[in-house]
Structure formats: C-alpha cells, structure tokens
PDB file of C-alpha atoms in Angstrom:
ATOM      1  CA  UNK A   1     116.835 116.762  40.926  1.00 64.00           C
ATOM      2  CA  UNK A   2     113.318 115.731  40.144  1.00 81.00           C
ATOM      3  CA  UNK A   3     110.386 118.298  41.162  1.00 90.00           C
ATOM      4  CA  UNK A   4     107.954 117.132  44.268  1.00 93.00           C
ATOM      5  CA  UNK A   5     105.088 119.962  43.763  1.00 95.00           C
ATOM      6  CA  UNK A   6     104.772 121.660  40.941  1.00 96.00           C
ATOM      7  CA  UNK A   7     102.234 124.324  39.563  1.00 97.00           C
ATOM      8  CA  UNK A   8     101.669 125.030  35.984  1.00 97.00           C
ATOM      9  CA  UNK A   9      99.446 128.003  34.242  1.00 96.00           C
ATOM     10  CA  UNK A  10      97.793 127.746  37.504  1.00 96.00           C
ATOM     11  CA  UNK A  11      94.103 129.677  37.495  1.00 96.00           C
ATOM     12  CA  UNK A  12      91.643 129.955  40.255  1.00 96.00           C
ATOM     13  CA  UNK A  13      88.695 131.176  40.602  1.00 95.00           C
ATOM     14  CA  UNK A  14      85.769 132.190  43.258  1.00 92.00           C
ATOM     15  CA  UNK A  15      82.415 132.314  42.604  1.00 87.00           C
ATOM     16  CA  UNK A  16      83.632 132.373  39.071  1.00 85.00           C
ATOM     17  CA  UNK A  17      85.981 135.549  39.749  1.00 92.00           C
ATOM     18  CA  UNK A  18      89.506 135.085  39.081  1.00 94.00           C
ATOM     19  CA  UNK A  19      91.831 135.140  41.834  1.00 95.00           C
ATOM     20  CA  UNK A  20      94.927 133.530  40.716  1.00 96.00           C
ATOM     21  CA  UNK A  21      96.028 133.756  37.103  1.00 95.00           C
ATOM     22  CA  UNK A  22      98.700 131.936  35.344  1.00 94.00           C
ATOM     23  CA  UNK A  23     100.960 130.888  37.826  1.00 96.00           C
ATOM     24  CA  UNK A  24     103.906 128.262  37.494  1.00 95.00           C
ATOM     25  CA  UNK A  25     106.362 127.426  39.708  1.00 96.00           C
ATOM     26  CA  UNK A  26     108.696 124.673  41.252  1.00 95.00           C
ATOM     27  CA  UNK A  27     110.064 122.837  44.131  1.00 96.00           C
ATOM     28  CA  UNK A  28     112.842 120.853  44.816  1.00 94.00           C
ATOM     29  CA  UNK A  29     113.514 118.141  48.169  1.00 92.00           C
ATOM     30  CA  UNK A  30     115.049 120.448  50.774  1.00 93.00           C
ATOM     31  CA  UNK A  31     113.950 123.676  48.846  1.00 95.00           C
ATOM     32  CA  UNK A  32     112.475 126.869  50.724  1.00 95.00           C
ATOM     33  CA  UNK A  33     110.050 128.378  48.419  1.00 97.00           C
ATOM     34  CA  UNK A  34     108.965 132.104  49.771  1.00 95.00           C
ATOM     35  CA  UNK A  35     105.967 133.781  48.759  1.00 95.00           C
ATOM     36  CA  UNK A  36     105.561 137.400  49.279  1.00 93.00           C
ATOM     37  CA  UNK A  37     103.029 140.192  48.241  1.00 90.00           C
ATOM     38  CA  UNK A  38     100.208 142.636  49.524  1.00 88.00           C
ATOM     39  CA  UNK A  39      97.280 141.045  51.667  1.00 87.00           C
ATOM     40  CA  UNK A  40      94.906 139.203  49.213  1.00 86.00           C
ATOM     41  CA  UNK A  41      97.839 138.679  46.289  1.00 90.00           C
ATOM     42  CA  UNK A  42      96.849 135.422  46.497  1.00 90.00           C
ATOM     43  CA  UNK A  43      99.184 133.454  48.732  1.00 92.00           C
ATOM     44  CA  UNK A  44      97.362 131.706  51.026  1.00 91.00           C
ATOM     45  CA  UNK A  45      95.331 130.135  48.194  1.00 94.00           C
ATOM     46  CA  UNK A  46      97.704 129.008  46.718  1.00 94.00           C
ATOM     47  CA  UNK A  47      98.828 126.593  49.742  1.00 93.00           C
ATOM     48  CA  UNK A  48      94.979 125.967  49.765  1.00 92.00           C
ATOM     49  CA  UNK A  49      94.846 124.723  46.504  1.00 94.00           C
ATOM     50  CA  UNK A  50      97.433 122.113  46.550  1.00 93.00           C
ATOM     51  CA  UNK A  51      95.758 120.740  49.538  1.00 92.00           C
ATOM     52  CA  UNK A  52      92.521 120.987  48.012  1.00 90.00           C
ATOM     53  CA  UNK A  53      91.083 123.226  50.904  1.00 89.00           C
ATOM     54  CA  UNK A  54      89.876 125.925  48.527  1.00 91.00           C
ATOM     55  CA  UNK A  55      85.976 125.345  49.878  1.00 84.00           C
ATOM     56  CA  UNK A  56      82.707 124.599  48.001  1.00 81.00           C
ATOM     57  CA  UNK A  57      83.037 128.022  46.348  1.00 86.00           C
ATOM     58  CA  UNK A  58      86.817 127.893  45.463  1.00 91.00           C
ATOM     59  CA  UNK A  59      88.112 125.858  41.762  1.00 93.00           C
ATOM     60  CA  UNK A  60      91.576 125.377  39.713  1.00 95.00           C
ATOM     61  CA  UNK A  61      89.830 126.316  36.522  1.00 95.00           C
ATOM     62  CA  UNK A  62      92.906 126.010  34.366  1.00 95.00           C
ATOM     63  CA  UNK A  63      96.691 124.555  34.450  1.00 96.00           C
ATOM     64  CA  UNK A  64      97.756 121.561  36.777  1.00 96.00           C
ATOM     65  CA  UNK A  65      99.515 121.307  40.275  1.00 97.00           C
ATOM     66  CA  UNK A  66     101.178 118.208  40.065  1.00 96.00           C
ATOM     67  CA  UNK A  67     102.576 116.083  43.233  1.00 94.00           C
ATOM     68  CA  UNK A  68     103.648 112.792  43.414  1.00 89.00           C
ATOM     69  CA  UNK A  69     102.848 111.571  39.561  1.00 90.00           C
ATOM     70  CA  UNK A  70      98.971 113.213  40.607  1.00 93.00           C
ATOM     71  CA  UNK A  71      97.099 115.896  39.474  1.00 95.00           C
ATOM     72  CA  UNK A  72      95.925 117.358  42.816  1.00 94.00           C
ATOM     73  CA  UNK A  73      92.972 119.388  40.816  1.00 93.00           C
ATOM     74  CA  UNK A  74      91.394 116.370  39.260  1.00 93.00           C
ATOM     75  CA  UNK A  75      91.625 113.898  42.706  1.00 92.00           C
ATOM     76  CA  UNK A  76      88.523 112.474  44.455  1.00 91.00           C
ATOM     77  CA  UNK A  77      88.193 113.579  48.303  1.00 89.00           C
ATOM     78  CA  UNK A  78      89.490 109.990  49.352  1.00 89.00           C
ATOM     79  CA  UNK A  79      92.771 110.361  47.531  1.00 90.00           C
ATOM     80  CA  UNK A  80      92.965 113.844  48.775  1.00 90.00           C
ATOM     81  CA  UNK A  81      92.826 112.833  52.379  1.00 87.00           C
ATOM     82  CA  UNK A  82      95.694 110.219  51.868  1.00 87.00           C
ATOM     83  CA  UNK A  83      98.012 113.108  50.571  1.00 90.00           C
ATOM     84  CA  UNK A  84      96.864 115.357  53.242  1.00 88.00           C
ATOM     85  CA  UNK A  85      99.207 114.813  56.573  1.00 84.00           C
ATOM     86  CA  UNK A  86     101.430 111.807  55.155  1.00 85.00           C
ATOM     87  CA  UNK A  87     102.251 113.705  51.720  1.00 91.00           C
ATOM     88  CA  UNK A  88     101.863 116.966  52.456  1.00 93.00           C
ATOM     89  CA  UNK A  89     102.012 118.978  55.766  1.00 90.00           C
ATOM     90  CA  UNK A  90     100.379 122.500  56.460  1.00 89.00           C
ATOM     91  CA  UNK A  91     101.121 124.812  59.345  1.00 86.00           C
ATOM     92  CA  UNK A  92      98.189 127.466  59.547  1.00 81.00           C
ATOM     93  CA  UNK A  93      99.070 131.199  60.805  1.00 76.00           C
ATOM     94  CA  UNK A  94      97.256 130.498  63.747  1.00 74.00           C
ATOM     95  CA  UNK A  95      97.667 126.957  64.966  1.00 70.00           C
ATOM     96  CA  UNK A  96      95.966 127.239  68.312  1.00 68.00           C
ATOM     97  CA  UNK A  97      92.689 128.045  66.143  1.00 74.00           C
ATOM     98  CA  UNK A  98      93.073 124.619  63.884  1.00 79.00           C
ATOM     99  CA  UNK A  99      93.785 122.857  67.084  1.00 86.00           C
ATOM    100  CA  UNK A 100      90.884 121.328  68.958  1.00 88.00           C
ATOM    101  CA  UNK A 101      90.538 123.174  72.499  1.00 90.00           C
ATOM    102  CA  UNK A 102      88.759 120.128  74.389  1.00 92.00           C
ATOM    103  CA  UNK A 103      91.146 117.263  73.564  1.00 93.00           C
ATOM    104  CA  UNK A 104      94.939 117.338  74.682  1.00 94.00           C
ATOM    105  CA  UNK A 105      97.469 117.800  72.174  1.00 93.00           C
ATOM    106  CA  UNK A 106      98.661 114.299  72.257  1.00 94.00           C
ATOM    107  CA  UNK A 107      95.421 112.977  71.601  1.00 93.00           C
ATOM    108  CA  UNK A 108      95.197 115.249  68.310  1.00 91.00           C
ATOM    109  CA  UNK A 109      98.583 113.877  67.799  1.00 91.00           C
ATOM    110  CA  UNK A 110      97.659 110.103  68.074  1.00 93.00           C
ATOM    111  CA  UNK A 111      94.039 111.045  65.843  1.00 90.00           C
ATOM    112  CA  UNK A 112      96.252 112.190  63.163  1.00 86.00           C
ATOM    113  CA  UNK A 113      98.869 109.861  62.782  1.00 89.00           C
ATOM    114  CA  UNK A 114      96.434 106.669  63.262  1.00 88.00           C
ATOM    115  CA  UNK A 115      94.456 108.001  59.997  1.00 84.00           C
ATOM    116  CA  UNK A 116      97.352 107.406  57.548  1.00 84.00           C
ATOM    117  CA  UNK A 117      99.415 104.056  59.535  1.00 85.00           C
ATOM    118  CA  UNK A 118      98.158 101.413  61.728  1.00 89.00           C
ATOM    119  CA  UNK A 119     100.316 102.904  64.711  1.00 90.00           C
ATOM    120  CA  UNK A 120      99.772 102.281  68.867  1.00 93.00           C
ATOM    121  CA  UNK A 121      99.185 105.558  71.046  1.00 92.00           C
ATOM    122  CA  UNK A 122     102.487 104.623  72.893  1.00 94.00           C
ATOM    123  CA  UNK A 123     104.237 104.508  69.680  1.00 93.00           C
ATOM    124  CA  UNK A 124     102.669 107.919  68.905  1.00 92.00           C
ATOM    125  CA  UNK A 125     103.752 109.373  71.999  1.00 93.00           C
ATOM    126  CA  UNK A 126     107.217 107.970  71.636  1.00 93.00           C
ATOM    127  CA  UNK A 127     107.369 109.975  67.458  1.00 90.00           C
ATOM    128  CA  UNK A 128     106.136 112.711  69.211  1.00 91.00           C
ATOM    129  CA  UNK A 129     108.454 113.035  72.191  1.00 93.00           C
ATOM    130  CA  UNK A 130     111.520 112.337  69.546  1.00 90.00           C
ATOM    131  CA  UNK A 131     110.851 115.192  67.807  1.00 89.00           C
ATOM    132  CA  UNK A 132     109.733 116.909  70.566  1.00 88.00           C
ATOM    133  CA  UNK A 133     113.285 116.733  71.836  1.00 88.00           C
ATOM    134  CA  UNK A 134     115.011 117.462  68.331  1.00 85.00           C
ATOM    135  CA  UNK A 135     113.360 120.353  68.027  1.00 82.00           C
ATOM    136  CA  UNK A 136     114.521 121.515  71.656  1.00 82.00           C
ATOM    137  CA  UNK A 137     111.010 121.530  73.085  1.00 84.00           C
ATOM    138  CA  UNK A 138     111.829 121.773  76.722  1.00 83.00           C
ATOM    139  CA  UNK A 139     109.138 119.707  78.449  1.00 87.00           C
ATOM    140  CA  UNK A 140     107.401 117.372  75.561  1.00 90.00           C
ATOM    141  CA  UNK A 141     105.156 115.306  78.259  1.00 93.00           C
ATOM    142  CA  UNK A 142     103.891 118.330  79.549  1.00 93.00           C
ATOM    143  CA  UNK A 143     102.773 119.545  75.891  1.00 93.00           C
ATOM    144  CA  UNK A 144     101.541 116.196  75.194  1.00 95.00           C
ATOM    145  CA  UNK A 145      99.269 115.824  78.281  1.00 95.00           C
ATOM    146  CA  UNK A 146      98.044 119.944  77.625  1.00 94.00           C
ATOM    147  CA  UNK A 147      95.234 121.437  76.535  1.00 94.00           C
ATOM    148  CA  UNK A 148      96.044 123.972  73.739  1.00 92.00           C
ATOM    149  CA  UNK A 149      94.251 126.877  76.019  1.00 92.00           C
ATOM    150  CA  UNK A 150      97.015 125.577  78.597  1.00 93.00           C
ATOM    151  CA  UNK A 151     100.014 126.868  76.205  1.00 89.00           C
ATOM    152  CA  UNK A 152     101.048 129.936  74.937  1.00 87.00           C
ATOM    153  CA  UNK A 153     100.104 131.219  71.745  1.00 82.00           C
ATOM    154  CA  UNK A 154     104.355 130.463  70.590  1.00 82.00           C
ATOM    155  CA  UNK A 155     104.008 126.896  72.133  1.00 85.00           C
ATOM    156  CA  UNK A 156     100.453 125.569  70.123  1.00 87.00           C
ATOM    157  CA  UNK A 157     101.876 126.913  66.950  1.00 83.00           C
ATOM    158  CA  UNK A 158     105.517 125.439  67.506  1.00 82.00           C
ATOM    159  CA  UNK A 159     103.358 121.962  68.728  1.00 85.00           C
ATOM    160  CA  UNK A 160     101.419 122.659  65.505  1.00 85.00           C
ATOM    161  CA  UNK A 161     104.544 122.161  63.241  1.00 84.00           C
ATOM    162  CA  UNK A 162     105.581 119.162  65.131  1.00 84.00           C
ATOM    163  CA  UNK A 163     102.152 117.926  64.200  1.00 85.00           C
ATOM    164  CA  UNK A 164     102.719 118.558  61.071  1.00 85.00           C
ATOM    165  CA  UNK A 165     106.148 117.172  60.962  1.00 86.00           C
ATOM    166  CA  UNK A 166     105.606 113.976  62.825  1.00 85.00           C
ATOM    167  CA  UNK A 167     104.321 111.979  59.314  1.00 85.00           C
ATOM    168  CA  UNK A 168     107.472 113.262  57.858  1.00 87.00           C
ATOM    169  CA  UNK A 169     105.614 114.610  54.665  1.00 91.00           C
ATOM    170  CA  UNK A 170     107.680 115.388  52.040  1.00 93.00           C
ATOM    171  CA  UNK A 171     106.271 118.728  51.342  1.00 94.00           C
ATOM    172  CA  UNK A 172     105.198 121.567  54.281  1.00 93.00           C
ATOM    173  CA  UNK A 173     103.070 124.614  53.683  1.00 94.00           C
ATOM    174  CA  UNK A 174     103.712 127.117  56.024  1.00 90.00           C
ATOM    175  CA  UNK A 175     101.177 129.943  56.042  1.00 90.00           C
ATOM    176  CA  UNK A 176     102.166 133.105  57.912  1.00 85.00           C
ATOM    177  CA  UNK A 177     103.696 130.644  60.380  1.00 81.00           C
ATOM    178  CA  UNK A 178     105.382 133.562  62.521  1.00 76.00           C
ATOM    179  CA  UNK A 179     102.993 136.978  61.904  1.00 73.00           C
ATOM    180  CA  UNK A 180     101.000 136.346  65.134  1.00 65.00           C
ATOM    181  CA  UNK A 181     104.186 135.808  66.951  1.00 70.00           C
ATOM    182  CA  UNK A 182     106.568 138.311  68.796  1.00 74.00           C
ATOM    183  CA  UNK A 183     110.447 138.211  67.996  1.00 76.00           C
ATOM    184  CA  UNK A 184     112.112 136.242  70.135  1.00 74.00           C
ATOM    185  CA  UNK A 185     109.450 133.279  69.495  1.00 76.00           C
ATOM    186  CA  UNK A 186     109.390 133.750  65.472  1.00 78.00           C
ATOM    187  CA  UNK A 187     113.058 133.318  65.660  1.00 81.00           C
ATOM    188  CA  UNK A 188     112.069 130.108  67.287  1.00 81.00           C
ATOM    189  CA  UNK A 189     109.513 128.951  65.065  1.00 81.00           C
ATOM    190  CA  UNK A 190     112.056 129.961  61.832  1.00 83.00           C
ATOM    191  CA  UNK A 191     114.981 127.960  63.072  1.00 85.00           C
ATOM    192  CA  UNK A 192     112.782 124.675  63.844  1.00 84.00           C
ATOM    193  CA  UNK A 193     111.582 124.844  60.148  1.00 86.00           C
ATOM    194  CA  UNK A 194     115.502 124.909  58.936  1.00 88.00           C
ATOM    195  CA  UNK A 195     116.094 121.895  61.217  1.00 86.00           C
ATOM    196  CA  UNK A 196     113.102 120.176  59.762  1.00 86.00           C
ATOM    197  CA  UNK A 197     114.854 120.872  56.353  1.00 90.00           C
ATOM    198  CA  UNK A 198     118.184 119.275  58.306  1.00 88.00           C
ATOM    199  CA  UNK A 199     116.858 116.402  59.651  1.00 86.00           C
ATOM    200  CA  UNK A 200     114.177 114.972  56.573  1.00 87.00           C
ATOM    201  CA  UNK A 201     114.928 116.832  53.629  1.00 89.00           C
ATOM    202  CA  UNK A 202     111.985 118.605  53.785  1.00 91.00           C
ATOM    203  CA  UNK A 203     110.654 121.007  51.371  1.00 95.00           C
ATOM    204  CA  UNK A 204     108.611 124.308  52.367  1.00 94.00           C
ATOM    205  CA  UNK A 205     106.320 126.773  50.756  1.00 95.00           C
ATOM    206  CA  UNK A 206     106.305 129.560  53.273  1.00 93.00           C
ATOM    207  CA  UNK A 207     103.881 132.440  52.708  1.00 92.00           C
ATOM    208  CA  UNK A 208     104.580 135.436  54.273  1.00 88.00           C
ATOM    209  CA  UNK A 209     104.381 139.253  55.015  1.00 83.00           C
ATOM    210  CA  UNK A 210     107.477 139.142  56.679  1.00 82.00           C
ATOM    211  CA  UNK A 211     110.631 140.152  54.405  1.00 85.00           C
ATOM    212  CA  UNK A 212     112.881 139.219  57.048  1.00 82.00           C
ATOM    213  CA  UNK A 213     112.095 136.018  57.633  1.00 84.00           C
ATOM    214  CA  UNK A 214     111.711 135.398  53.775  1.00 90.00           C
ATOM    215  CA  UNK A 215     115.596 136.603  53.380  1.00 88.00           C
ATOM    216  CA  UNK A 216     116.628 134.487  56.582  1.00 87.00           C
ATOM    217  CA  UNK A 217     114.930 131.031  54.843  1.00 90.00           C
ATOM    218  CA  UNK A 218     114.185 131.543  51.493  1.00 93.00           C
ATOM    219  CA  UNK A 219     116.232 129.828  48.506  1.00 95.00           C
ATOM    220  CA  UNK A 220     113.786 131.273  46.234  1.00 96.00           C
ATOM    221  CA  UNK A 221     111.241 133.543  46.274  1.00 96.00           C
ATOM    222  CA  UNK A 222     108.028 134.247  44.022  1.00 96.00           C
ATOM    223  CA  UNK A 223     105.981 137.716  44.269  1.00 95.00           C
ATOM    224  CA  UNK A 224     102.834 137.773  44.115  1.00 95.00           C
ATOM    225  CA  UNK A 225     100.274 141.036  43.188  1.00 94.00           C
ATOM    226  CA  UNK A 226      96.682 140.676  42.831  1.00 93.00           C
ATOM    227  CA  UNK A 227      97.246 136.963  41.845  1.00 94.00           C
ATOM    228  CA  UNK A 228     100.031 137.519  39.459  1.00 95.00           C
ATOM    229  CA  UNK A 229     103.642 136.699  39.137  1.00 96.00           C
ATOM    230  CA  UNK A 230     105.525 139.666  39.607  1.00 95.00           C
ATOM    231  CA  UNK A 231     109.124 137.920  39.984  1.00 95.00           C
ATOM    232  CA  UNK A 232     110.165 134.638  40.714  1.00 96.00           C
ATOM    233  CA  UNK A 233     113.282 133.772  40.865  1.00 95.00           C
ATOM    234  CA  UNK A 234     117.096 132.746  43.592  1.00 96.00           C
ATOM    235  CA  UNK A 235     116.185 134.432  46.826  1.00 94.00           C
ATOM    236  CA  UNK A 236     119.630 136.459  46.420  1.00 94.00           C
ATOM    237  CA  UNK A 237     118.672 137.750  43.149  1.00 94.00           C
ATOM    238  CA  UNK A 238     114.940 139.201  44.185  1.00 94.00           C
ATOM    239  CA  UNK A 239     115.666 140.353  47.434  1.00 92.00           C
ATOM    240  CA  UNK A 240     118.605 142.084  46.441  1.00 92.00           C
ATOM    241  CA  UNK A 241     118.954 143.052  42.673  1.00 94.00           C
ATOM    242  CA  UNK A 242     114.960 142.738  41.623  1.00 93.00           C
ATOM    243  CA  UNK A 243     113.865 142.985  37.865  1.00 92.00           C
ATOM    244  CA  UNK A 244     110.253 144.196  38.351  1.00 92.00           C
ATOM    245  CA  UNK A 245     109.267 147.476  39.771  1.00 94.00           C
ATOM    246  CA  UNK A 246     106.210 146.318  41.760  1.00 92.00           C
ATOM    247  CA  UNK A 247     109.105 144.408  43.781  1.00 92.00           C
ATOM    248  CA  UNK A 248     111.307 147.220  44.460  1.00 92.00           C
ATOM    249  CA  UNK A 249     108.535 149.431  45.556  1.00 90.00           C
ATOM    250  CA  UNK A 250     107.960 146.269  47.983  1.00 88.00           C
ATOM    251  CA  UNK A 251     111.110 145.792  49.087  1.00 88.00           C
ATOM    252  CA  UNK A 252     111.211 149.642  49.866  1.00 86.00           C
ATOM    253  CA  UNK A 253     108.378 149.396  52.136  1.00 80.00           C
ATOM    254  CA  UNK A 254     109.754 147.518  54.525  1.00 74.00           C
ATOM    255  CA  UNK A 255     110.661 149.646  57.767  1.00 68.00           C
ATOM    256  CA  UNK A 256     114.262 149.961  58.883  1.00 66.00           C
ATOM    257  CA  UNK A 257     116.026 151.481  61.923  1.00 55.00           C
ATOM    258  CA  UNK A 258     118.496 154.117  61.743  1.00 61.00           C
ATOM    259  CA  UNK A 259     120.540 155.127  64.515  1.00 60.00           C
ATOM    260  CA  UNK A 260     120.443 158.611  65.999  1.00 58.00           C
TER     261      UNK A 260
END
C-alpha cells in the first residue's frame, strides 16, 4: 500500500537550534500513527511541520516530508494553503482557542469549506449536519447556529474535528486532541476519530501524553526524546515488549490502580 505522508532524515531547527533530528517515518490510508514522549520531545512540531505552521522562526533544515508527490518543505504559501484543510486536517489540543469566539460555528464551517470548493452555505450546512449525525452529535443545528463560548469545552473540540473532517482530507493531525478533556468525553472524542478511520479511510498522526489512549488507537507508535527516535515500531510490539530503555522507563511511569 503506497505511503500518503512520509518523513525522511527529518531536521528542524529554531532560531538555528536543533529541535528535531533525524527523524523518518511512515503512514499508510487508514493507519493510526501515535506519538509519545516527555513535554518538548518534539511532537507537536512535528504535526507543525507538515502543515508548514512552524512560524517565521521555525525551518526543516534537512531531509524531506513528502505528501501527495510534494515536498511540503520546499512549497510556496499558496500551495501550502491548498493542502491545508482539503489534504490535510489538524485538530489542535484546544479547539475552542483556534475557533473564532464572535462568529457561529457554522459560519467557520461554511468559511472553511468555501476556500478549497465552490460550495453554497446550504450545501455546507447539509455536509455538516451529515456528519454531525454520523458522529452521534445529538443536536447538530443547535451547534451549527452556536457560538463556541455557548458549548462546552468537550463539544468545540468534538465540533473542531468535524471541522476538520468535513473536507474529508486524507491525512488528520491530531494534537493532544483529548488532554484538556475529562474521561467520559475523551472516550468520546477517541471513538469519533476510529469512526472517521471507518467511514473515509482516514489516516491519523495523534500526538499524545496519554498512554492509554495511544494503546486504545494506535497501530503504530514512534517515541520521541528530546527530538529523537527512541522506538518506532507495531503498537503491540512498543507498548508491550519495548527494545529501548528510555521507553520502558516511560511506559513505567504511567500511574496504575491497585485494589486494596
């Protein structure tokens, strides 16, 4: 099966301090790619870079990510912004932040679809409500006609991956989708991504601090420290029989209950 995204000897750097180093990885249509490690490993940049959204101060300085035949490193701005949205889709740990507070969600809706496809705001509305339902959103006109200070923080971020859904991209970067979340909606949120998967084939990058939800999704995970590959590798394999040590130590720091 032929690779959508891939990343090869990827190196970043900041203000000409290296932040990523050497990275390479893979993914496959309908693929869950996890990415796991310490706060600043690297992990959100690395959803950054592939959507070019690493800032005036960010560069790839060496290797390629390549999607769709392109070389997302060496693309103008106006190619960029066609891959943005109708290529690729990212869901931001805090949606309600990324979404604008003074216009309703279905008119951020119909502003993002019209800027890839010559598309009606009725038709808009009617994409939106469709997935809406699929994804077992109980009252869809409501969220259309809200404000995002209206909904909860559960409901902007769960609207925010229908946002980023309702393109169908073939590709979704999902960081820290569920960390600002409590349980009940995270298991939410993580079940609506697998039906995305279900229903379009998609393929997800989903950074995260969250072990849990990495072994719930994941097919395959990658661990990350200080902006180096530890592992990569089947989700079965690192989760549960890792080579590296940084990865067991990890893996052994995540809490667990124990009954009386």
């Amino acid at each position: 099966m032929e690779n959508l995204l891939t990343y090869e000897a990827v190196e970043i750097c900041f203000q000409e301090q290296k932040v990523i180093d050497g990275v390479d990885f893979s993914l496959r249509k309908g693929e869950i790619l996890g990415i796991v490690g310490e706060s600043g490993s690297g992990k959100s940049t690395l959803l950054k870079a592939a959507m070019g959204l690493l800032g005036s101060g960010g560069m790839v300085t060496r290797g390629d990510i390549w999607f769709d035949g392109k070389d997302i490193p060496d693309l103008p701005e106006k190619e960029l912004r066609k891959i943005r949205g109708a290529g690729m889709g990212m869901i931001f740990q805090d949606a309600g932040a990324s979404l604008c507070p003074i216009r309703t969600i279905g008119e951020q809706i119909y502003e993002s679809m019209s800027a890839h496809r010559k598309i009606s705001r009725a038709e808009a509305k009617e994409k939106a409500l469709q997935l809406f339902e699929k994804l077992n959103f109980r009252d869809g006109e409501r969220i259309w006609n809200s404000y995002p200070f209206e909904l909860s923080g559960g409901m902007n971020q769960r609207a925010g991956i229908a946002i980023a859904m309702l393109l169908e991209p073939s590709v979704l970067l999902a960081d820290e989708p569920t960390s600002a979340l409590d349980v009940a909606v995270q298991r939410q949120v993580v079940e609506e991504i697998l039906r995305l998967r279900e229903l379009f084939g998609t393929a997800v990058i989903l950074v995260t601090h969250d072990i849990g939800v990495v072994s719930a999704m994941a097919d395959t995970v990658l661990v990350l420290k200080d902006g180096r590959m530890m592992e990569y590798g089947r989700a079965e394999q690192v989760l549960h029989r890792p080579e590296n040590e940084y990865t067991r130590k990890l893996l052994a720091a995540v809490p667990r209950l124990r009954r009386a």
